[in-house]
PDB file of N, CA, C and O in Angstrom:
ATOM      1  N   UNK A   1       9.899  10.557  -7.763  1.00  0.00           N
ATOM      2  CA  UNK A   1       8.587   9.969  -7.776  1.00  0.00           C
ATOM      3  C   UNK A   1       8.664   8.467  -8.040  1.00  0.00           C
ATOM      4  O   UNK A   1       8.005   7.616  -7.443  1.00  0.00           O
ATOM      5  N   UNK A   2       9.761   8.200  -9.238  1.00  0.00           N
ATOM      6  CA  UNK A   2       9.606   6.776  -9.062  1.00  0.00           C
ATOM      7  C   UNK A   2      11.221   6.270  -9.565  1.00  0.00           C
ATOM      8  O   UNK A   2      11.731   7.232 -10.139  1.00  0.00           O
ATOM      9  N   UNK A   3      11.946   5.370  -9.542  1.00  0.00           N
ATOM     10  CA  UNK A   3      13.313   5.371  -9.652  1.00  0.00           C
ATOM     11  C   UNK A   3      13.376   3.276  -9.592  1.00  0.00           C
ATOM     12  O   UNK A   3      12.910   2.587  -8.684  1.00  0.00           O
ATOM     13  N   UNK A   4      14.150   2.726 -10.961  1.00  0.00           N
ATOM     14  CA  UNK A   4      14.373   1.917 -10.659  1.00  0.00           C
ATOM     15  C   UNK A   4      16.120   1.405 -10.717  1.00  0.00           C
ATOM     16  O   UNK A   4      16.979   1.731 -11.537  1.00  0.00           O
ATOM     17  N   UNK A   5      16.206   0.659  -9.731  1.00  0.00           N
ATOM     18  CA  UNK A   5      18.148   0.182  -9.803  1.00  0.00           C
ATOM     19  C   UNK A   5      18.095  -1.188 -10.525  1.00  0.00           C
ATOM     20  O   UNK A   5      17.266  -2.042 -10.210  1.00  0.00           O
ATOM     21  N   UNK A   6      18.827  -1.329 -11.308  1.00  0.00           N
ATOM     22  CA  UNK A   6      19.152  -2.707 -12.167  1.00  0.00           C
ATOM     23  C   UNK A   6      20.385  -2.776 -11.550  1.00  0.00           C
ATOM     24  O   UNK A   6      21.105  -1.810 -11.298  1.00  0.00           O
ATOM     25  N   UNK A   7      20.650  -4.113 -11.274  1.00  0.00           N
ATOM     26  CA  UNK A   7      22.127  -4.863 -10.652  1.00  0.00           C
ATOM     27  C   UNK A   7      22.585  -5.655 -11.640  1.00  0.00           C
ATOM     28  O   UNK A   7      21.716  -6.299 -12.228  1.00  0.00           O
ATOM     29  N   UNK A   8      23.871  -5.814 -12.045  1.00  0.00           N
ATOM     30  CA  UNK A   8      24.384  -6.898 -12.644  1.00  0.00           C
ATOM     31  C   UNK A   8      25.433  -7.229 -11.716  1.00  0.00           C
ATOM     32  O   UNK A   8      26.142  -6.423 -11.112  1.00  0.00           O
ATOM     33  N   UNK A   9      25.488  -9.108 -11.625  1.00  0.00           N
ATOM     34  CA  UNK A   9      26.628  -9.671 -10.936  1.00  0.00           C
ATOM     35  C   UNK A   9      27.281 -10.417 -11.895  1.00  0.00           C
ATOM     36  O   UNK A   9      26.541 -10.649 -12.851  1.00  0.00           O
ATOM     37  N   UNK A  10      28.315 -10.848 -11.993  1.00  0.00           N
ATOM     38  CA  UNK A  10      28.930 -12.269 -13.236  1.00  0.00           C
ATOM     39  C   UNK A  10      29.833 -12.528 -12.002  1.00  0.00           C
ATOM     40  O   UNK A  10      30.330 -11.548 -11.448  1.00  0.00           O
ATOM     41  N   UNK A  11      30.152 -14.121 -11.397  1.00  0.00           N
ATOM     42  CA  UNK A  11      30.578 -14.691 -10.919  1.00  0.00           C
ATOM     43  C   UNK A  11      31.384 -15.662 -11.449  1.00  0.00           C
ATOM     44  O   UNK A  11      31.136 -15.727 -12.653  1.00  0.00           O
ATOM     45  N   UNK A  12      32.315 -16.529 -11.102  1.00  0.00           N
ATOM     46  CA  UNK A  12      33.188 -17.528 -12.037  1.00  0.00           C
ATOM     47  C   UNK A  12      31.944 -18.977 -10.827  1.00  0.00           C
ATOM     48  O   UNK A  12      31.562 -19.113  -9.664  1.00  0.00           O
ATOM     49  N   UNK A  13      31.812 -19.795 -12.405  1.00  0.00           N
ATOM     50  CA  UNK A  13      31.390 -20.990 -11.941  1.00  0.00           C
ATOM     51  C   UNK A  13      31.438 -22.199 -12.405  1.00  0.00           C
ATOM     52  O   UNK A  13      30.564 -22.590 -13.179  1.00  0.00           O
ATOM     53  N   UNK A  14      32.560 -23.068 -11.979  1.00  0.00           N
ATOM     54  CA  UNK A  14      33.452 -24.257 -12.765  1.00  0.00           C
ATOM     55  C   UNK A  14      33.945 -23.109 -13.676  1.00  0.00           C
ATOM     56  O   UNK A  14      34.326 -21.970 -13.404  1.00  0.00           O
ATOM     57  N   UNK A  15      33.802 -23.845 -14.970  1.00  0.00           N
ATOM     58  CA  UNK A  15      34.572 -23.627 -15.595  1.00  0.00           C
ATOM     59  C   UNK A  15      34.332 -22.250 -16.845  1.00  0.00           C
ATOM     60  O   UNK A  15      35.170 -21.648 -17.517  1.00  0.00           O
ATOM     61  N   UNK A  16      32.809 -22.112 -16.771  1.00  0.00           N
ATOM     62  CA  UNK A  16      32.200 -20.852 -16.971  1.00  0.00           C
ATOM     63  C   UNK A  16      31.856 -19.364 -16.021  1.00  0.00           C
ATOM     64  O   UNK A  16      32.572 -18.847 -15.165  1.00  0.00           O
ATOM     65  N   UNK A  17      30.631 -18.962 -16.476  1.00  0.00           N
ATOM     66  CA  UNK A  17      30.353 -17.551 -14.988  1.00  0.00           C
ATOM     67  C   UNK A  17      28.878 -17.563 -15.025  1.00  0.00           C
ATOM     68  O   UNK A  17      28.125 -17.789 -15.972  1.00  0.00           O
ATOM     69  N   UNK A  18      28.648 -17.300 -13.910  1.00  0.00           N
ATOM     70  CA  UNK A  18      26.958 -17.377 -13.604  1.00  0.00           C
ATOM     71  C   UNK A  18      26.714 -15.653 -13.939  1.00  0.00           C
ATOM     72  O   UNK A  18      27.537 -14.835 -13.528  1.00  0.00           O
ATOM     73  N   UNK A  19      25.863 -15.359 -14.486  1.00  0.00           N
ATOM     74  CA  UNK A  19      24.992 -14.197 -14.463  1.00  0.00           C
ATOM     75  C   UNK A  19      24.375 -13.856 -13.787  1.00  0.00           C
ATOM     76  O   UNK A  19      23.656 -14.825 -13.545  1.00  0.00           O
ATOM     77  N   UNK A  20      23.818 -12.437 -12.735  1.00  0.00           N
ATOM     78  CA  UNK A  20      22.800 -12.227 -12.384  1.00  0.00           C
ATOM     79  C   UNK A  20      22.339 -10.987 -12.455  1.00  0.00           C
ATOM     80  O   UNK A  20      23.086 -10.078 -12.815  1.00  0.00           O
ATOM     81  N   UNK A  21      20.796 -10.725 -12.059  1.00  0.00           N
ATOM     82  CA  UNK A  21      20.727  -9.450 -12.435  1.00  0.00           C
ATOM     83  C   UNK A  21      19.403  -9.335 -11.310  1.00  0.00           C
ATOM     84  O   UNK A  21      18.909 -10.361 -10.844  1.00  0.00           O
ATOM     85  N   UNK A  22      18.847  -7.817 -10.898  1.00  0.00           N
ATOM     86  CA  UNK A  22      18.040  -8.128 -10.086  1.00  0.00           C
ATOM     87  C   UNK A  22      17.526  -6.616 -10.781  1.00  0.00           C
ATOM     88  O   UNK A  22      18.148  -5.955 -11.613  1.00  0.00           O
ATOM     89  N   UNK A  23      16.433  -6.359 -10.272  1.00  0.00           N
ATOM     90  CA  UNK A  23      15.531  -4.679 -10.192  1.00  0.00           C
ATOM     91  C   UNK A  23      14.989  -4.744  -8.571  1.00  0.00           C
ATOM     92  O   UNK A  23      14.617  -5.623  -7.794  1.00  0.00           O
ATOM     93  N   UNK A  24      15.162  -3.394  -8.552  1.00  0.00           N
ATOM     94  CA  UNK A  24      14.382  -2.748  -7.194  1.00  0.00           C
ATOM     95  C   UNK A  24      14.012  -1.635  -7.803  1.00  0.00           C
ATOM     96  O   UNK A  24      14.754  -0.937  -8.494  1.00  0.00           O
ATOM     97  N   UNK A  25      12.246  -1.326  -7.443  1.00  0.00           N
ATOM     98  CA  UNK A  25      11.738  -0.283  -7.922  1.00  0.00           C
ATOM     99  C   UNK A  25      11.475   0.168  -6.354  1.00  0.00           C
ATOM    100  O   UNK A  25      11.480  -0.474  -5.303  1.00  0.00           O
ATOM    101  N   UNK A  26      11.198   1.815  -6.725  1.00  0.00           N
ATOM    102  CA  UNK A  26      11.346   2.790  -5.309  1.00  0.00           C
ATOM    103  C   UNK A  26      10.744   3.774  -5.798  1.00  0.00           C
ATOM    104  O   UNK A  26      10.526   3.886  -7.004  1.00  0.00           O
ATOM    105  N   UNK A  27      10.324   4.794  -4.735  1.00  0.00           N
ATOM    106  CA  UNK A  27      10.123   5.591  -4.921  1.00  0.00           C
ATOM    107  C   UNK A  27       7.646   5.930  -4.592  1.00  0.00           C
ATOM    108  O   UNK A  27       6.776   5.071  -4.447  1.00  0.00           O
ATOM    109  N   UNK A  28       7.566   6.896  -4.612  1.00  0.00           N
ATOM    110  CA  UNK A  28       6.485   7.478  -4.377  1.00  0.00           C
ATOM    111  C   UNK A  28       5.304   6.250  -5.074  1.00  0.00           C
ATOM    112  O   UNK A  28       4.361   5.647  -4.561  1.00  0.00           O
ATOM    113  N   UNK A  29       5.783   6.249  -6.205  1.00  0.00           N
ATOM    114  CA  UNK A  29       4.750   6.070  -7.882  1.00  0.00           C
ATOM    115  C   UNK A  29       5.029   4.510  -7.600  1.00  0.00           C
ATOM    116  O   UNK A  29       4.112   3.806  -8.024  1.00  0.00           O
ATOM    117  N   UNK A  30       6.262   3.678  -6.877  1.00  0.00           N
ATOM    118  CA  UNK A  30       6.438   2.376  -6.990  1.00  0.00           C
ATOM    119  C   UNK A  30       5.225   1.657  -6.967  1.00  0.00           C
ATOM    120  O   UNK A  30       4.896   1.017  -7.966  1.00  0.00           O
ATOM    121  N   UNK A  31       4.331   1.684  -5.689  1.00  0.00           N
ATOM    122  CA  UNK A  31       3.253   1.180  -5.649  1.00  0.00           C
ATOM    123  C   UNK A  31       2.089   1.035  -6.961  1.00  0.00           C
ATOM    124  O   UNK A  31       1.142   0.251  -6.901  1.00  0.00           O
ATOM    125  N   UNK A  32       2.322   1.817  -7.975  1.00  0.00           N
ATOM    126  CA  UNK A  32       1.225   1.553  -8.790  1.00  0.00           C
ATOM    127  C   UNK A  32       2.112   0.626  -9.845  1.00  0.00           C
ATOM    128  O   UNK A  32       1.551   0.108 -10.810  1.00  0.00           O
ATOM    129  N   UNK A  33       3.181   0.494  -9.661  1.00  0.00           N
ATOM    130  CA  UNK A  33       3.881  -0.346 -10.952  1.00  0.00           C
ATOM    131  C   UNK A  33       3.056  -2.133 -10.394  1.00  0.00           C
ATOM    132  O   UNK A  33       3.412  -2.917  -9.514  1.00  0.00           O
ATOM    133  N   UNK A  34       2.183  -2.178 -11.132  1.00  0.00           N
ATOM    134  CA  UNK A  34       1.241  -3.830 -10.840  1.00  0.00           C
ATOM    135  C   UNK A  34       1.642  -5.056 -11.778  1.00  0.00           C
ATOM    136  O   UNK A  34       2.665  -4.959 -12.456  1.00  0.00           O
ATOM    137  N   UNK A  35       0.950  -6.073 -11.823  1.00  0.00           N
ATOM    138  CA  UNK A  35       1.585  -7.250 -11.943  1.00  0.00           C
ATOM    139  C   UNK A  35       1.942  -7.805 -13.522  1.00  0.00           C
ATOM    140  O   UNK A  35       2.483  -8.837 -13.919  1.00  0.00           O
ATOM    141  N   UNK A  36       1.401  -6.673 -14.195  1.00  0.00           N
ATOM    142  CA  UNK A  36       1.597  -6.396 -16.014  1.00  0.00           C
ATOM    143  C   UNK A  36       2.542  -6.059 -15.968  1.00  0.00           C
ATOM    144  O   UNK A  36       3.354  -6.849 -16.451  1.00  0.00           O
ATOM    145  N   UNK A  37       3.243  -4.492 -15.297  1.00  0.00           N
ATOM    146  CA  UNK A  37       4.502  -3.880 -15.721  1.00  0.00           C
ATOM    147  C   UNK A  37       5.652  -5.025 -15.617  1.00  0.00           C
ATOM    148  O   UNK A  37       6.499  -5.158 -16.500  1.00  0.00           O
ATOM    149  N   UNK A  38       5.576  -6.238 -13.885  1.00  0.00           N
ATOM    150  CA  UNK A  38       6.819  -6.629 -13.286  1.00  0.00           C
ATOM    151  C   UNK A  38       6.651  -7.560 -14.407  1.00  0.00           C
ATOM    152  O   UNK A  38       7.778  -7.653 -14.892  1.00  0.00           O
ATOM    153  N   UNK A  39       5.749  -8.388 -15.160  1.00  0.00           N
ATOM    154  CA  UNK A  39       5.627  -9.398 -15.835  1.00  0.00           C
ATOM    155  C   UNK A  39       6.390  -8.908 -16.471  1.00  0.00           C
ATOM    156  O   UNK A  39       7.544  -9.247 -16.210  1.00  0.00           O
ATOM    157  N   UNK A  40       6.152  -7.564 -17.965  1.00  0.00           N
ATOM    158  CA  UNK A  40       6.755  -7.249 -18.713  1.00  0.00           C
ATOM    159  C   UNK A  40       8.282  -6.767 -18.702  1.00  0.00           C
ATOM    160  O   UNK A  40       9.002  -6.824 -19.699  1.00  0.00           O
ATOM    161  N   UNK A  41       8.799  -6.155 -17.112  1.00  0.00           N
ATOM    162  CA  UNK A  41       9.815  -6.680 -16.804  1.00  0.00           C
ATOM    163  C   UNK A  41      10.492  -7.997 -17.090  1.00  0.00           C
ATOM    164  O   UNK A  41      11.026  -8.278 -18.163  1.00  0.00           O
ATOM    165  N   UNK A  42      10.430  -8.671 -16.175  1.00  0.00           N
ATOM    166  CA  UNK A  42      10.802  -9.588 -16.069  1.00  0.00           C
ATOM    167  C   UNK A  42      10.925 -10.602 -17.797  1.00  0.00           C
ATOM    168  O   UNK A  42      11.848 -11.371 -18.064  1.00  0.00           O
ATOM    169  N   UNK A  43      10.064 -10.375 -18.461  1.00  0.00           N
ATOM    170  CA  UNK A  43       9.957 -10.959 -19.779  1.00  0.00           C
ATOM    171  C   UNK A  43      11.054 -10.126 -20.644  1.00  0.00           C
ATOM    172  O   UNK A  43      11.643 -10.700 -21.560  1.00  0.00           O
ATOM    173  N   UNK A  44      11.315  -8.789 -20.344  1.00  0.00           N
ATOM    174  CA  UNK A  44      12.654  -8.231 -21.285  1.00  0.00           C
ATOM    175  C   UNK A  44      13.988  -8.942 -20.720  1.00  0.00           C
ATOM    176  O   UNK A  44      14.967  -9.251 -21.400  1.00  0.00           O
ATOM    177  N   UNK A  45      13.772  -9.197 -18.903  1.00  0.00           N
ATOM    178  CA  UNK A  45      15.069  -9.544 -18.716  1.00  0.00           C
ATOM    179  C   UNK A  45      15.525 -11.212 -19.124  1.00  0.00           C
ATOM    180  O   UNK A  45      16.619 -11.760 -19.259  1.00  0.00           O
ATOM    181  N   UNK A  46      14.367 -11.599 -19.219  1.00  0.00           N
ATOM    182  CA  UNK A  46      14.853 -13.203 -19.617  1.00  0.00           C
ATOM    183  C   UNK A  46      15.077 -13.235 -21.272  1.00  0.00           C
ATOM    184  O   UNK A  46      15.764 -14.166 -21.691  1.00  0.00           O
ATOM    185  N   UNK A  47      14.517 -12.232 -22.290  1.00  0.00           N
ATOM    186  CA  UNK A  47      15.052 -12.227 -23.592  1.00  0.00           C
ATOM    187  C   UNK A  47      16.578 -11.492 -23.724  1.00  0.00           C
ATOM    188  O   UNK A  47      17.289 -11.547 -24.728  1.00  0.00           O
ATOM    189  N   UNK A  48      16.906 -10.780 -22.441  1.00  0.00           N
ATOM    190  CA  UNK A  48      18.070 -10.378 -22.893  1.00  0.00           C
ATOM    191  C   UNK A  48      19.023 -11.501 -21.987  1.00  0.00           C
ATOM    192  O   UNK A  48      20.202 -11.566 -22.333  1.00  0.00           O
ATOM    193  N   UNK A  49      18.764 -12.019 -21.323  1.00  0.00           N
ATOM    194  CA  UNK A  49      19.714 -13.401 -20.659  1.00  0.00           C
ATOM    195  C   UNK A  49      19.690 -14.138 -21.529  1.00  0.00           C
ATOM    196  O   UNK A  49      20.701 -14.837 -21.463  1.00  0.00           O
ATOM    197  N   UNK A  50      18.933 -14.463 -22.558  1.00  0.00           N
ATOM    198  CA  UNK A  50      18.492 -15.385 -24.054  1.00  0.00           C
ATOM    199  C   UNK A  50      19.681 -14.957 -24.638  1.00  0.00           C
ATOM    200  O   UNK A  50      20.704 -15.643 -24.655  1.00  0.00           O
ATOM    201  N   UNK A  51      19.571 -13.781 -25.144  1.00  0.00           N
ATOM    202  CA  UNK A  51      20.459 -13.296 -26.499  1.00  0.00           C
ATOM    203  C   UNK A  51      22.169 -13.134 -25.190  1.00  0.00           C
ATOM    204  O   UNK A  51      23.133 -13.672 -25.736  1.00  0.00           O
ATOM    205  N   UNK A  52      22.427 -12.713 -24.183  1.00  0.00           N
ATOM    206  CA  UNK A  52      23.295 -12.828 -23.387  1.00  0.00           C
ATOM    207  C   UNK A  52      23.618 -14.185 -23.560  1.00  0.00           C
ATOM    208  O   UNK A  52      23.714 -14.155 -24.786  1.00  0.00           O
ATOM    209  N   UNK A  53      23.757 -14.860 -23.387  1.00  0.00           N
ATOM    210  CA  UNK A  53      23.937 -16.167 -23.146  1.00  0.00           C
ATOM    211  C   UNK A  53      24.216 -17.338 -24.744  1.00  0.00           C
ATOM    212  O   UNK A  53      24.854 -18.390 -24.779  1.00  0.00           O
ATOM    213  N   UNK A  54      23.303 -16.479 -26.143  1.00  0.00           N
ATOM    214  CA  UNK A  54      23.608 -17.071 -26.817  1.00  0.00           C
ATOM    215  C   UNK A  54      24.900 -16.480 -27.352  1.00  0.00           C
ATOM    216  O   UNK A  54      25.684 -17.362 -27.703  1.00  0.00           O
ATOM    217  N   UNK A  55      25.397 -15.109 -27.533  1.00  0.00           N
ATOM    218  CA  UNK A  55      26.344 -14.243 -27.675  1.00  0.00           C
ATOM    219  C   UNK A  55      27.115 -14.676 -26.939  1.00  0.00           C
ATOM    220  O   UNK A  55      28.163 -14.664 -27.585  1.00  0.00           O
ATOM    221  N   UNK A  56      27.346 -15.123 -25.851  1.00  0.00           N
ATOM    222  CA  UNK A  56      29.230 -15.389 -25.109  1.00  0.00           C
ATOM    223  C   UNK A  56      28.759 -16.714 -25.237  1.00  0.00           C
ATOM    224  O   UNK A  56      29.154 -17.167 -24.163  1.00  0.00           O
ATOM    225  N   UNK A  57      27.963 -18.019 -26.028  1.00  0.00           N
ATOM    226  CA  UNK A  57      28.194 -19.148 -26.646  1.00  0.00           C
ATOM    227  C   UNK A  57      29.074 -19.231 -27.725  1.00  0.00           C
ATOM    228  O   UNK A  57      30.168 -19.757 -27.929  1.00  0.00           O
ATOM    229  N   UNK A  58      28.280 -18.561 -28.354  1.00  0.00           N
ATOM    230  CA  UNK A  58      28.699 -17.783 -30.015  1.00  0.00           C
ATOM    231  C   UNK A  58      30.501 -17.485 -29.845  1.00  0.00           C
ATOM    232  O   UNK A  58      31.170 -18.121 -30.661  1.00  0.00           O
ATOM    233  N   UNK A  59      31.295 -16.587 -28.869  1.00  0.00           N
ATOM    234  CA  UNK A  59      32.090 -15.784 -29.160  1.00  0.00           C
ATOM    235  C   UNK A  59      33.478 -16.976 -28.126  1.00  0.00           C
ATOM    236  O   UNK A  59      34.685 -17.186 -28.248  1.00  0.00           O
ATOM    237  N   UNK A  60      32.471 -17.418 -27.264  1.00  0.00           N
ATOM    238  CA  UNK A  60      33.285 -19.266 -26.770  1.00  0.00           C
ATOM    239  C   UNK A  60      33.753 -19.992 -28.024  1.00  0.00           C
ATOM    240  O   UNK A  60      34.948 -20.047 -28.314  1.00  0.00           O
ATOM    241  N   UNK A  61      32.814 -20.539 -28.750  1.00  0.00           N
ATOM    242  CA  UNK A  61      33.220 -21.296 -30.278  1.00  0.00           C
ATOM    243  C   UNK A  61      33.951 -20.341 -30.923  1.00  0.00           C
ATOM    244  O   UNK A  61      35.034 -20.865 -31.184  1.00  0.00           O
ATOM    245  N   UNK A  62      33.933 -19.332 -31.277  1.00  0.00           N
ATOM    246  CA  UNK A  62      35.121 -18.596 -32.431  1.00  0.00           C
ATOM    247  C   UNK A  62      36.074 -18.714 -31.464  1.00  0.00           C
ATOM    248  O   UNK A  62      36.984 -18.601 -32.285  1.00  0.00           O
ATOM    249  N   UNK A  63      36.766 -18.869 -30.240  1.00  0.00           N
ATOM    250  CA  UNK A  63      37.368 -18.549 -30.058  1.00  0.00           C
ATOM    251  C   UNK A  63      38.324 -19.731 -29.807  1.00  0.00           C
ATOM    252  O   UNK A  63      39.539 -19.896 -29.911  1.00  0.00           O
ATOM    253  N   UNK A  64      37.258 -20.494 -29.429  1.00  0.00           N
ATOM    254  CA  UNK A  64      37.536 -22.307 -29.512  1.00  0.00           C
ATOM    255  C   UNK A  64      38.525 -22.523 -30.895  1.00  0.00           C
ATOM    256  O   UNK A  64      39.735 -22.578 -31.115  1.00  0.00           O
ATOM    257  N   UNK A  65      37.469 -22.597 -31.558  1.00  0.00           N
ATOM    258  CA  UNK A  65      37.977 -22.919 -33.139  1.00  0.00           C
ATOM    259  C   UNK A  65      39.355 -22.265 -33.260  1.00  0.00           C
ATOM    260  O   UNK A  65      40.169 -23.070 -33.714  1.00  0.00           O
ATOM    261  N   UNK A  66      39.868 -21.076 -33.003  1.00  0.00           N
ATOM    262  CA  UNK A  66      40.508 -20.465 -33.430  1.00  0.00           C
ATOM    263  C   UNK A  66      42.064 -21.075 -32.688  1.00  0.00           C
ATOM    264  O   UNK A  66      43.080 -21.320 -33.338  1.00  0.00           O
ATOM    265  N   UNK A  67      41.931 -21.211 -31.372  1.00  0.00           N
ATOM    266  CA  UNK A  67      43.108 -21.866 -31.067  1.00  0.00           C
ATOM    267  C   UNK A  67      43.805 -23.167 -31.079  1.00  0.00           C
ATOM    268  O   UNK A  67      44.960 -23.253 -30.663  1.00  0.00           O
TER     269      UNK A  67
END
């Protein structure tokens, strides 16, 4: 009835990696998912690219420091 796919990509870029991530929703029920749900989507995936992004900052410096 309704089914969604989350993608993750990590690519090398210079000297770091680009992140990406995408959703495709499907299915019967897709059509009623409206412009609140994708918002609220989209608003979990940019707090977890937040905390993603501050976490392999974070674990760059310990690791910095360390060598």
């Amino acid at each position: 009835v309704f089914d969604g796919t989350h993608k993750f990509r990590i690519s090398a870029c210079g000297v770091g990696v680009r992140f990406y991530q995408c959703e495709a929703f499907t299915g019967l029920a897709s059509p009623l998912f409206g412009d609140g749900e994708v918002q609220a989507v989209k608003e979990g995936f940019d707090l977890m690219n937040e905390a993603l992004r501050r976490r392999c900052e974070a674990v760059f410096e310990e690791n910095r420091a360390v060598a």
